[in-house]
CSV table of C-alpha atoms in Angstrom, one decimal:
chain,number,residue,atom,x,y,z
B,25,MET,CA,-6.2,-21.1,13.1
B,26,ALA,CA,-5.4,-18.1,14.7
B,27,ASN,CA,-8.0,-16.0,14.2
B,28,VAL,CA,-8.0,-12.0,15.0
B,29,SER,CA,-9.3,-11.2,17.9
B,30,LEU,CA,-11.3,-7.3,18.4
B,31,ILE,CA,-11.1,-6.8,22.2
B,32,GLN,CA,-12.3,-3.2,22.2
B,33,ASN,CA,-13.2,-1.4,19.1
B,34,ILE,CA,-14.5,1.7,19.5
B,35,GLY,CA,-15.6,4.8,17.4
B,36,LEU,CA,-14.7,8.5,18.0
B,37,VAL,CA,-17.8,10.6,17.9
B,38,ASP,CA,-18.3,14.1,17.2
B,39,LYS,CA,-17.8,15.2,21.5
B,40,ALA,CA,-14.3,13.7,21.5
B,41,THR,CA,-12.9,15.2,18.2
B,42,GLY,CA,-14.5,18.7,17.9
B,43,GLN,CA,-14.9,17.8,14.5
B,44,ARG,CA,-11.8,18.4,13.8
B,45,THR,CA,-11.9,15.5,11.7
B,46,SER,CA,-11.0,15.1,7.7
B,47,THR,CA,-10.9,12.3,5.5
B,48,ILE,CA,-7.4,13.0,5.1
B,49,ASN,CA,-7.1,12.1,9.1
B,50,GLU,CA,-3.6,10.9,9.7
B,51,THR,CA,-4.4,8.8,13.0
B,52,THR,CA,-2.5,7.7,15.8
B,53,VAL,CA,-2.8,6.1,19.0
B,54,ALA,CA,-1.4,5.1,21.8
B,55,THR,CA,-2.0,3.6,25.6
B,56,ALA,CA,-0.6,3.0,29.3
B,57,ASN,CA,-2.6,0.7,30.9
B,58,SER,CA,-6.3,2.9,30.9
B,59,ASN,CA,-4.8,5.6,29.6
B,60,ILE,CA,-5.0,5.9,25.9
B,61,PHE,CA,-4.1,8.5,23.6
B,62,VAL,CA,-5.8,9.5,20.1
B,63,THR,CA,-4.4,12.6,17.5
B,64,GLY,CA,-5.6,12.8,13.5
B,65,ASN,CA,-4.8,16.2,11.2
B,66,TRP,CA,-6.6,18.9,13.0
B,67,PHE,CA,-8.1,17.1,16.7
B,68,ALA,CA,-6.8,15.3,19.1
B,69,SER,CA,-8.7,13.6,21.9
B,70,SER,CA,-7.3,11.2,25.4
B,71,SER,CA,-9.8,8.8,28.1
B,72,THR,CA,-8.4,8.0,31.3
B,73,THR,CA,-11.6,5.1,31.4
B,74,ASN,CA,-10.1,2.3,28.6
B,75,GLY,CA,-12.3,4.3,25.8
B,76,LYS,CA,-15.5,4.4,27.4
B,77,SER,CA,-15.0,7.8,27.8
B,78,TRP,CA,-13.2,10.4,26.1
B,79,THR,CA,-12.2,14.3,26.6
B,80,GLN,CA,-11.4,16.6,23.6
B,81,VAL,CA,-7.9,17.8,24.1
B,82,ASP,CA,-7.3,21.0,21.4
B,83,PRO,CA,-3.5,20.9,19.3
B,84,PHE,CA,-4.2,25.1,18.6
B,85,THR,CA,-4.2,25.4,22.0
B,86,LEU,CA,-3.4,23.4,25.1
B,87,LEU,CA,0.4,24.2,24.5
B,88,PRO,CA,2.0,28.2,23.2
B,89,PRO,CA,1.6,28.7,19.9
B,90,ALA,CA,4.9,28.6,18.1
B,91,ALA,CA,5.8,29.2,14.5
B,92,ASP,CA,2.6,30.1,12.2
B,93,GLY,CA,0.5,28.4,14.1
B,94,PHE,CA,-0.3,24.8,14.6
B,95,CYS,CA,-1.2,22.8,11.9
B,96,CYS,CA,-1.9,20.0,11.1
B,97,ASP,CA,0.0,16.2,12.0
B,98,GLN,CA,0.9,14.9,15.0
B,99,VAL,CA,1.9,11.3,16.2
B,100,THR,CA,1.7,10.1,20.0
B,101,LEU,CA,3.6,7.7,21.1
B,102,TYR,CA,4.1,5.6,24.6
B,103,GLU,CA,7.5,4.5,26.2
B,104,PRO,CA,6.8,2.3,29.2
B,105,ASP,CA,10.3,1.7,30.3
B,106,ARG,CA,10.2,5.3,31.3
B,107,ASP,CA,6.5,6.0,31.8
B,108,ILE,CA,6.5,8.8,29.1
B,109,TRP,CA,3.7,10.3,26.7
B,110,ILE,CA,5.4,11.5,23.5
B,111,TRP,CA,3.4,13.8,21.3
B,112,ILE,CA,5.0,15.4,17.9
B,113,LEU,CA,3.1,18.2,16.5
B,114,GLN,CA,3.9,19.7,12.9
B,115,TYR,CA,3.3,24.0,12.9
B,116,LEU,CA,3.1,26.3,9.9
B,117,ALA,CA,6.0,28.3,8.6
B,118,VAL,CA,5.9,31.9,9.0
B,119,PRO,CA,6.1,33.7,6.1
B,120,GLY,CA,10.1,33.9,4.8
B,121,GLY,CA,10.7,31.9,7.0
B,122,ASN,CA,10.8,28.5,8.9
B,123,ASN,CA,8.2,25.8,10.6
B,124,VAL,CA,9.0,23.8,13.4
B,125,PHE,CA,8.1,20.6,14.8
B,126,ARG,CA,7.2,20.0,18.9
B,127,VAL,CA,8.0,17.2,20.3
B,128,ALA,CA,6.1,17.4,23.6
B,129,VAL,CA,6.7,15.3,26.3
B,130,ALA,CA,3.9,14.3,29.7
B,131,PRO,CA,5.6,12.3,32.4
B,132,GLY,CA,3.7,9.6,34.5
B,133,ALA,CA,0.0,7.4,34.1
B,134,THR,CA,-2.2,10.4,32.5
B,135,PRO,CA,-0.7,12.6,29.3
B,136,SER,CA,-1.7,15.8,31.0
B,137,THR,CA,1.2,17.8,32.1
B,138,TRP,CA,3.7,18.5,28.9
B,139,HIS,CA,7.0,19.9,28.3
B,140,TRP,CA,8.3,20.9,25.3
B,141,TRP,CA,11.0,21.7,22.7
B,142,ASP,CA,10.7,23.3,19.4
B,143,ILE,CA,12.9,22.9,16.1
B,144,SER,CA,13.0,24.0,13.3
B,145,PRO,CA,15.1,23.7,9.9
B,146,ARG,CA,17.4,26.5,11.1
B,147,ASP,CA,18.4,23.9,13.6
B,148,VAL,CA,19.8,21.6,11.2
B,149,ASN,CA,21.4,23.6,9.2
B,150,PRO,CA,21.7,27.3,10.0
B,151,ALA,CA,20.7,27.7,6.2
B,152,TRP,CA,18.4,26.4,6.0
B,153,THR,CA,16.1,29.5,5.7
B,154,ASP,CA,12.2,29.3,4.0
B,155,ARG,CA,12.8,25.7,4.8
B,156,TRP,CA,9.4,23.4,6.8
B,157,PHE,CA,9.7,20.3,7.6
B,158,ASP,CA,6.7,18.2,7.2
B,159,TYR,CA,4.9,14.1,7.6
B,160,PRO,CA,6.4,13.4,10.4
B,161,ASP,CA,7.2,9.3,11.6
B,162,ALA,CA,8.0,8.6,15.4
B,163,ALA,CA,9.6,5.4,16.3
B,164,VAL,CA,11.7,4.4,19.7
B,165,SER,CA,14.8,1.8,20.7
B,166,SER,CA,15.5,1.0,23.7
B,167,ASN,CA,17.1,4.5,24.3
B,168,HIS,CA,16.2,7.2,21.8
B,169,LEU,CA,13.3,8.1,20.2
B,170,TYR,CA,14.1,9.1,16.4
B,171,LEU,CA,12.2,11.2,14.7
B,172,THR,CA,12.4,11.4,10.4
B,173,PHE,CA,10.6,14.5,8.4
B,174,ASN,CA,10.6,15.2,4.4
B,175,LEU,CA,11.7,18.7,3.9
B,176,PHE,CA,10.7,21.8,2.2
B,177,ASP,CA,11.1,25.1,0.0
B,178,HIS,CA,9.3,27.3,1.2
B,179,THR,CA,10.3,29.8,-1.3
B,180,GLU,CA,8.6,30.1,-4.7
B,181,PRO,CA,8.1,27.4,-6.2
B,182,ARG,CA,6.6,26.1,-3.0
B,183,ASN,CA,6.6,23.0,-1.4
B,184,ARG,CA,9.6,21.7,-3.7
B,185,TRP,CA,11.2,18.5,-1.8
B,186,GLN,CA,14.8,19.5,-0.7
B,187,ALA,CA,15.6,16.3,1.7
B,188,ALA,CA,15.0,14.1,4.4
B,189,VAL,CA,15.5,14.2,7.9
B,190,ALA,CA,16.3,11.3,10.5
B,191,PHE,CA,16.9,12.7,14.2
B,192,LYS,CA,17.9,10.6,17.4
B,193,MET,CA,17.1,12.8,21.1
B,194,PRO,CA,18.0,10.7,24.2
B,195,LEU,CA,14.9,9.3,26.1
B,196,ASP,CA,16.7,10.0,29.4
B,197,MET,CA,16.6,13.2,28.4
B,198,LEU,CA,13.0,13.8,27.2
B,199,ARG,CA,11.9,12.3,30.4
B,200,ALA,CA,14.0,14.3,32.7
B,201,GLY,CA,12.7,17.6,31.0
B,202,ALA,CA,16.0,19.3,30.4
B,203,ASP,CA,17.7,20.8,27.5
B,204,LEU,CA,17.9,18.2,25.3
B,205,THR,CA,20.4,17.3,22.1
B,206,HIS,CA,19.9,15.2,19.4
B,207,GLN,CA,21.5,13.9,16.8
B,208,SER,CA,20.3,14.6,12.9
B,209,PHE,CA,21.0,12.6,9.4
B,210,THR,CA,20.3,14.1,6.2
B,211,THR,CA,19.4,12.6,2.7
B,212,THR,CA,19.0,14.1,-0.6
B,213,SER,CA,18.3,10.8,-2.2
B,214,VAL,CA,15.4,9.5,-0.5
B,215,GLY,CA,12.4,10.4,1.0
B,216,SER,CA,9.5,9.8,3.4
B,217,LEU,CA,11.7,7.6,5.1
B,218,ARG,CA,9.8,5.6,7.6
B,219,LEU,CA,10.9,4.2,11.2
B,220,THR,CA,10.9,0.3,12.2
B,221,GLN,CA,8.6,-0.3,15.2
B,222,GLY,CA,10.1,-2.4,17.6
B,223,ALA,CA,13.8,-1.6,17.7
B,224,SER,CA,16.2,-2.0,20.7
B,225,ASP,CA,20.1,-1.0,20.1
B,226,SER,CA,19.2,0.2,16.3
B,227,MET,CA,17.0,1.9,14.6
B,228,PHE,CA,15.8,1.0,11.2
B,229,PHE,CA,14.0,3.0,8.6
B,230,ALA,CA,14.0,3.1,4.8
B,231,GLY,CA,12.7,4.9,1.5
B,232,HIS,CA,12.3,4.3,-2.4
B,233,THR,CA,15.6,5.1,-4.4
B,234,ALA,CA,15.9,4.3,-8.0
B,235,GLY,CA,12.5,4.2,-8.9
B,236,THR,CA,11.4,0.3,-7.6
B,237,LYS,CA,14.9,-0.4,-5.0
B,238,LEU,CA,14.3,0.1,-1.3
B,239,ARG,CA,17.5,1.7,0.7
B,240,VAL,CA,17.3,0.9,4.2
B,241,HIS,CA,19.4,2.9,6.9
B,242,GLY,CA,20.8,1.5,9.8
B,243,TRP,CA,21.4,3.7,13.4
B,244,PRO,CA,23.3,2.3,16.1
B,245,ASP,CA,21.5,3.8,19.7
B,246,SER,CA,25.5,3.9,20.6
B,247,SER,CA,26.7,5.8,17.6
B,248,ASN,CA,26.1,8.6,15.0
B,249,THR,CA,27.2,6.6,12.0
B,250,VAL,CA,24.5,5.7,9.9
B,251,GLY,CA,25.2,3.0,7.4
B,252,SER,CA,22.7,2.3,4.6
B,253,PHE,CA,22.1,-0.8,1.6
B,254,ASP,CA,20.1,-1.5,-1.4
B,255,VAL,CA,17.6,-4.3,-1.8
B,256,GLN,CA,15.0,-4.9,-4.8
B,257,PRO,CA,12.5,-6.6,-4.2
B,258,GLY,CA,10.1,-8.2,-6.9
B,259,PRO,CA,8.5,-6.3,-9.6
B,260,TRP,CA,5.9,-3.5,-8.4
B,261,SER,CA,4.4,-0.2,-9.6
B,262,ALA,CA,4.1,2.9,-8.6
B,263,GLY,CA,0.2,3.3,-9.8
B,264,PRO,CA,-2.4,3.8,-11.4
B,265,TYR,CA,-4.0,4.1,-7.9
B,266,ILE,CA,-7.7,3.5,-8.3
B,267,SER,CA,-9.7,1.5,-6.4
B,268,ARG,CA,-14.0,2.6,-7.0
B,269,GLY,CA,-16.6,1.7,-3.9
B,270,PRO,CA,-20.7,0.9,-4.9
B,271,ASP,CA,-20.7,4.6,-5.5
B,272,GLY,CA,-18.5,4.8,-8.0
B,273,SER,CA,-15.9,7.3,-5.8
B,274,ASN,CA,-11.9,6.6,-6.4
B,275,TRP,CA,-11.1,6.7,-3.3
B,276,LEU,CA,-7.9,7.0,-3.5
B,277,GLY,CA,-7.9,9.6,-5.9
B,278,ARG,CA,-6.1,12.2,-3.8
B,279,PRO,CA,-3.9,10.6,-5.5
B,280,VAL,CA,-2.0,8.1,-3.0
B,281,ASP,CA,1.5,7.2,-3.5
B,282,PRO,CA,3.7,4.6,-3.0
B,283,ARG,CA,5.5,5.8,0.5
B,284,ILE,CA,6.1,3.8,2.8
B,285,THR,CA,3.9,3.9,5.7
B,286,GLY,CA,4.6,0.7,8.1
B,287,GLY,CA,8.1,-0.4,9.0
B,288,TRP,CA,8.7,-2.9,11.8
B,289,ILE,CA,11.9,-4.6,13.3
B,290,THR,CA,11.9,-8.2,14.9
B,291,GLY,CA,15.5,-9.9,15.5
B,292,THR,CA,17.8,-9.2,12.6
B,293,ARG,CA,14.6,-8.8,10.0
B,294,ALA,CA,13.6,-5.4,8.8
B,295,GLY,CA,10.2,-5.4,7.2
B,296,PHE,CA,8.2,-2.6,5.3
B,297,LEU,CA,5.2,-1.5,4.4
B,298,TRP,CA,3.8,0.9,1.5
B,299,THR,CA,0.7,0.4,-1.1
B,300,ALA,CA,1.8,-0.4,-5.0
B,301,GLY,CA,-0.5,-0.3,-8.4
B,302,PRO,CA,-1.7,-3.2,-10.0
B,303,ARG,CA,0.2,-6.0,-11.7
B,304,PRO,CA,-1.3,-9.3,-14.1
B,305,GLU,CA,-1.2,-10.7,-10.5
B,306,ARG,CA,-2.4,-8.3,-8.8
B,307,PRO,CA,-5.1,-6.6,-10.1
B,308,VAL,CA,-6.4,-3.6,-8.0
B,309,PRO,CA,-3.7,-1.9,-5.6
B,310,TYR,CA,-2.4,-3.3,-2.4
B,311,VAL,CA,-0.3,-3.5,-0.2
B,312,LYS,CA,3.9,-4.5,-1.2
B,313,ALA,CA,5.8,-5.8,1.4
B,314,ALA,CA,9.6,-6.9,1.7
B,315,VAL,CA,11.4,-8.3,4.4
B,316,VAL,CA,15.0,-8.0,5.1
B,317,ASP,CA,18.5,-9.3,7.3
B,318,VAL,CA,19.8,-6.4,8.2
B,319,THR,CA,22.4,-8.4,8.8
B,320,THR,CA,23.1,-10.7,5.9
B,321,GLN,CA,21.2,-7.0,3.4
B,322,LEU,CA,19.4,-9.4,1.8
B,323,MET,CA,16.4,-9.9,1.2
B,324,VAL,CA,14.6,-12.6,3.3
B,325,GLU,CA,10.7,-12.6,1.4
B,326,GLU,CA,8.2,-10.2,0.2
B,327,PRO,CA,4.7,-11.4,2.3
B,328,ASP,CA,2.2,-8.8,0.2
B,329,ILE,CA,-1.4,-8.0,1.0
B,330,TRP,CA,-4.0,-8.3,-1.6
B,331,ASN,CA,-7.6,-9.0,-3.1
B,332,THR,CA,-8.6,-9.7,-6.0
B,333,GLU,CA,-11.8,-7.1,-5.5
B,334,SER,CA,-11.2,-4.8,-3.3
B,335,ALA,CA,-7.4,-2.2,-3.3
B,336,PHE,CA,-5.8,-1.9,0.5
B,337,ALA,CA,-3.8,1.0,1.0
B,338,TYR,CA,-1.8,3.3,4.0
B,339,PRO,CA,-0.4,-0.1,6.1
B,340,ALA,CA,0.9,0.4,9.5
B,341,ALA,CA,2.7,-2.1,11.6
B,342,CYS,CA,3.9,-3.4,15.0
B,343,PRO,CA,5.8,-6.3,16.2
B,344,ASN,CA,4.3,-7.5,19.5
B,345,ALA,CA,6.6,-8.7,22.7
B,346,ALA,CA,6.8,-12.1,20.9
B,347,GLY,CA,7.7,-10.5,17.4
B,348,VAL,CA,4.6,-11.6,16.2
B,349,VAL,CA,3.7,-8.5,13.5
B,350,GLY,CA,0.4,-6.5,13.8
B,351,VAL,CA,-0.9,-4.5,10.6
B,352,SER,CA,-3.6,-2.0,10.7
B,353,LEU,CA,-4.4,-0.8,6.9
B,354,MET,CA,-7.4,0.3,4.8
B,355,LEU,CA,-9.5,-1.6,2.3
B,356,GLY,CA,-12.3,-0.6,0.2
B,357,GLY,CA,-13.1,-0.6,-3.6
B,358,GLY,CA,-15.4,-3.0,-5.7
B,359,PRO,CA,-18.2,-3.8,-3.1
B,360,ARG,CA,-16.8,-1.8,0.1
B,361,HIS,CA,-16.9,1.9,0.6
B,362,PRO,CA,-13.2,2.6,2.8
B,363,SER,CA,-13.2,0.7,5.7
B,364,HIS,CA,-10.4,0.1,8.5
B,365,VAL,CA,-9.1,-3.1,8.8
B,366,VAL,CA,-6.8,-5.2,11.5
B,367,GLY,CA,-4.7,-8.3,12.1
B,368,PHE,CA,-1.5,-10.2,12.5
B,369,ARG,CA,1.1,-12.2,10.6
B,370,ASP,CA,0.2,-16.2,11.2
B,371,GLY,CA,3.2,-18.3,9.9
B,372,GLY,CA,3.0,-17.0,6.1
B,373,GLU,CA,-0.2,-15.8,6.4
B,374,TRP,CA,-1.8,-12.6,7.2
B,375,ARG,CA,-4.5,-12.7,9.5
B,376,LEU,CA,-7.2,-9.6,9.0
B,377,THR,CA,-10.5,-8.5,9.8
B,378,VAL,CA,-12.7,-5.7,9.2
B,379,ALA,CA,-12.9,-3.9,12.8
B,380,ARG,CA,-15.3,-1.3,11.4
B,381,ALA,CA,-16.4,-1.1,7.4
B,382,GLY,CA,-17.1,2.3,5.8
B,383,THR,CA,-20.9,3.3,4.8
B,384,ASP,CA,-19.7,6.1,2.4
B,385,GLY,CA,-17.0,6.5,0.3
B,386,PRO,CA,-15.3,10.3,0.4
B,387,PRO,CA,-17.1,12.6,-2.5
B,388,ASP,CA,-13.5,14.5,-3.1
B,389,GLU,CA,-11.9,10.7,-3.9
B,390,ALA,CA,-9.7,12.4,-1.2
B,391,TRP,CA,-7.7,9.7,2.1
B,392,GLY,CA,-4.7,9.1,3.6
B,393,ASP,CA,-2.2,9.3,4.5
B,394,TYR,CA,-0.8,7.4,7.4
B,395,LEU,CA,-2.6,5.3,10.2
B,396,SER,CA,-1.0,3.2,13.4
B,397,CYS,CA,-0.2,0.2,14.4
B,398,ARG,CA,1.4,0.1,18.6
B,399,ARG,CA,2.3,-2.2,21.0
B,400,HIS,CA,-0.5,-2.6,23.5
B,401,HIS,CA,1.0,-1.5,27.6
B,402,PRO,CA,0.5,-3.5,29.5
B,403,ASN,CA,-0.7,-6.3,27.6
B,404,THR,CA,2.3,-6.4,25.4
B,405,SER,CA,1.1,-9.7,23.4
B,406,GLU,CA,-1.4,-7.7,22.0
B,407,TRP,CA,-1.5,-4.3,19.6
B,408,VAL,CA,-3.8,-1.1,19.4
B,409,ALA,CA,-4.3,0.3,16.4
B,410,SER,CA,-5.7,3.5,14.6
B,411,GLY,CA,-8.2,4.0,11.8
B,412,TYR,CA,-11.2,6.0,10.7
B,413,THR,CA,-13.7,5.4,8.4
B,414,LEU,CA,-16.7,7.8,6.8
B,415,GLN,CA,-20.4,6.9,9.2
B,416,GLY,CA,-23.9,7.6,7.8
B,417,GLY,CA,-22.4,10.8,5.3
B,418,THR,CA,-20.0,12.4,3.6
B,419,THR,CA,-19.1,15.5,5.2
B,420,ARG,CA,-16.3,15.3,7.6
B,421,ARG,CA,-18.6,15.6,10.7
B,422,HIS,CA,-19.0,12.0,9.9
B,423,ILE,CA,-15.6,10.9,9.9
B,424,GLU,CA,-14.8,8.3,13.0
B,425,PRO,CA,-11.8,7.6,13.9
B,426,GLN,CA,-11.9,3.9,15.1
B,427,TYR,CA,-9.8,3.0,18.0
B,428,VAL,CA,-8.9,-0.6,18.4
B,429,HIS,CA,-7.9,-3.0,20.8
B,430,PHE,CA,-6.6,-6.7,19.1
B,431,GLY,CA,-4.8,-9.4,19.7
B,432,ILE,CA,-4.7,-13.2,18.5
B,433,GLY,CA,-7.8,-15.7,19.9
């Protein structure tokens, strides 16, 4: 039986983050050789020494200001075929206007010299005034960077969801730093679209529709036509999300929601993961899994991640070069404070291990909203994952982001 091998397991201390951490930490990570880049809400950090030392990167000041200033969501990727780092940053909406998201790219081994492009809702649709993008996701195919965002209304009553938007951008243009053209797709029936890591000639992404159904979209690299089909997973519920740890704190009390947070593609099979509420066979919140065949458009399997005493939540996923699916997720409740877990799928079983056990639960009962799992570079049979825990207290300075490099032991 294969086991999880923790090759590196590093907690980022205050010097690396500037204490700009939160229980809503939303960490992502990417690697290239000895270089590591980690982002989270309000902070970024890099290492050129394979994690031996870290340098704080200030997302507020490293790049020029835009819209009404940086805040807060970020995503990072490394694209090895073109040797580029990709950094997605979200900015605030100006009063009475739009926000922007920024696509920043740094060529070469070390993420240092960045060029960037800013895109606002009005760049997609001139009628989208007083709108703002939020909740980013990013993945690459063979030739394109794909991004997804939710679109919200910025007028009163504020923060009403309006649509979800997916973008496709040529990687060669990003590498060249030239004028950037992009294609976009908009839907008003499905929100919080999650992309599949590991894509090649087509990108797939999904969201929930019609209650518990899953709508899967396919976007070929060679086309601007986006197709879709619906599948019905087995029974699952969108709450209630309650999981109290040893201190009585419900770490899922923000509340958590059933947005898809993990997606992957291997061959013709696309998988999606999200946090589901308890049901008779699953006594505490757990990770619901749905794997579909994108050719037959049928459900193939539903390999949920669950146990009877502690809740799993906020899953991220990525296949390695051999198609083995790695995961990064949180575990907490019952005897456990919120803890970071990594692992992979071995045949029909999930092999999981706690990378870092938390010492406390969040006093405001808030956690989330997403983590990341990426293919390690250059060791593409292995993975890197981001997570975080509370260590030695309950304030934001006690939040420690976690960088984990793991493989199959």
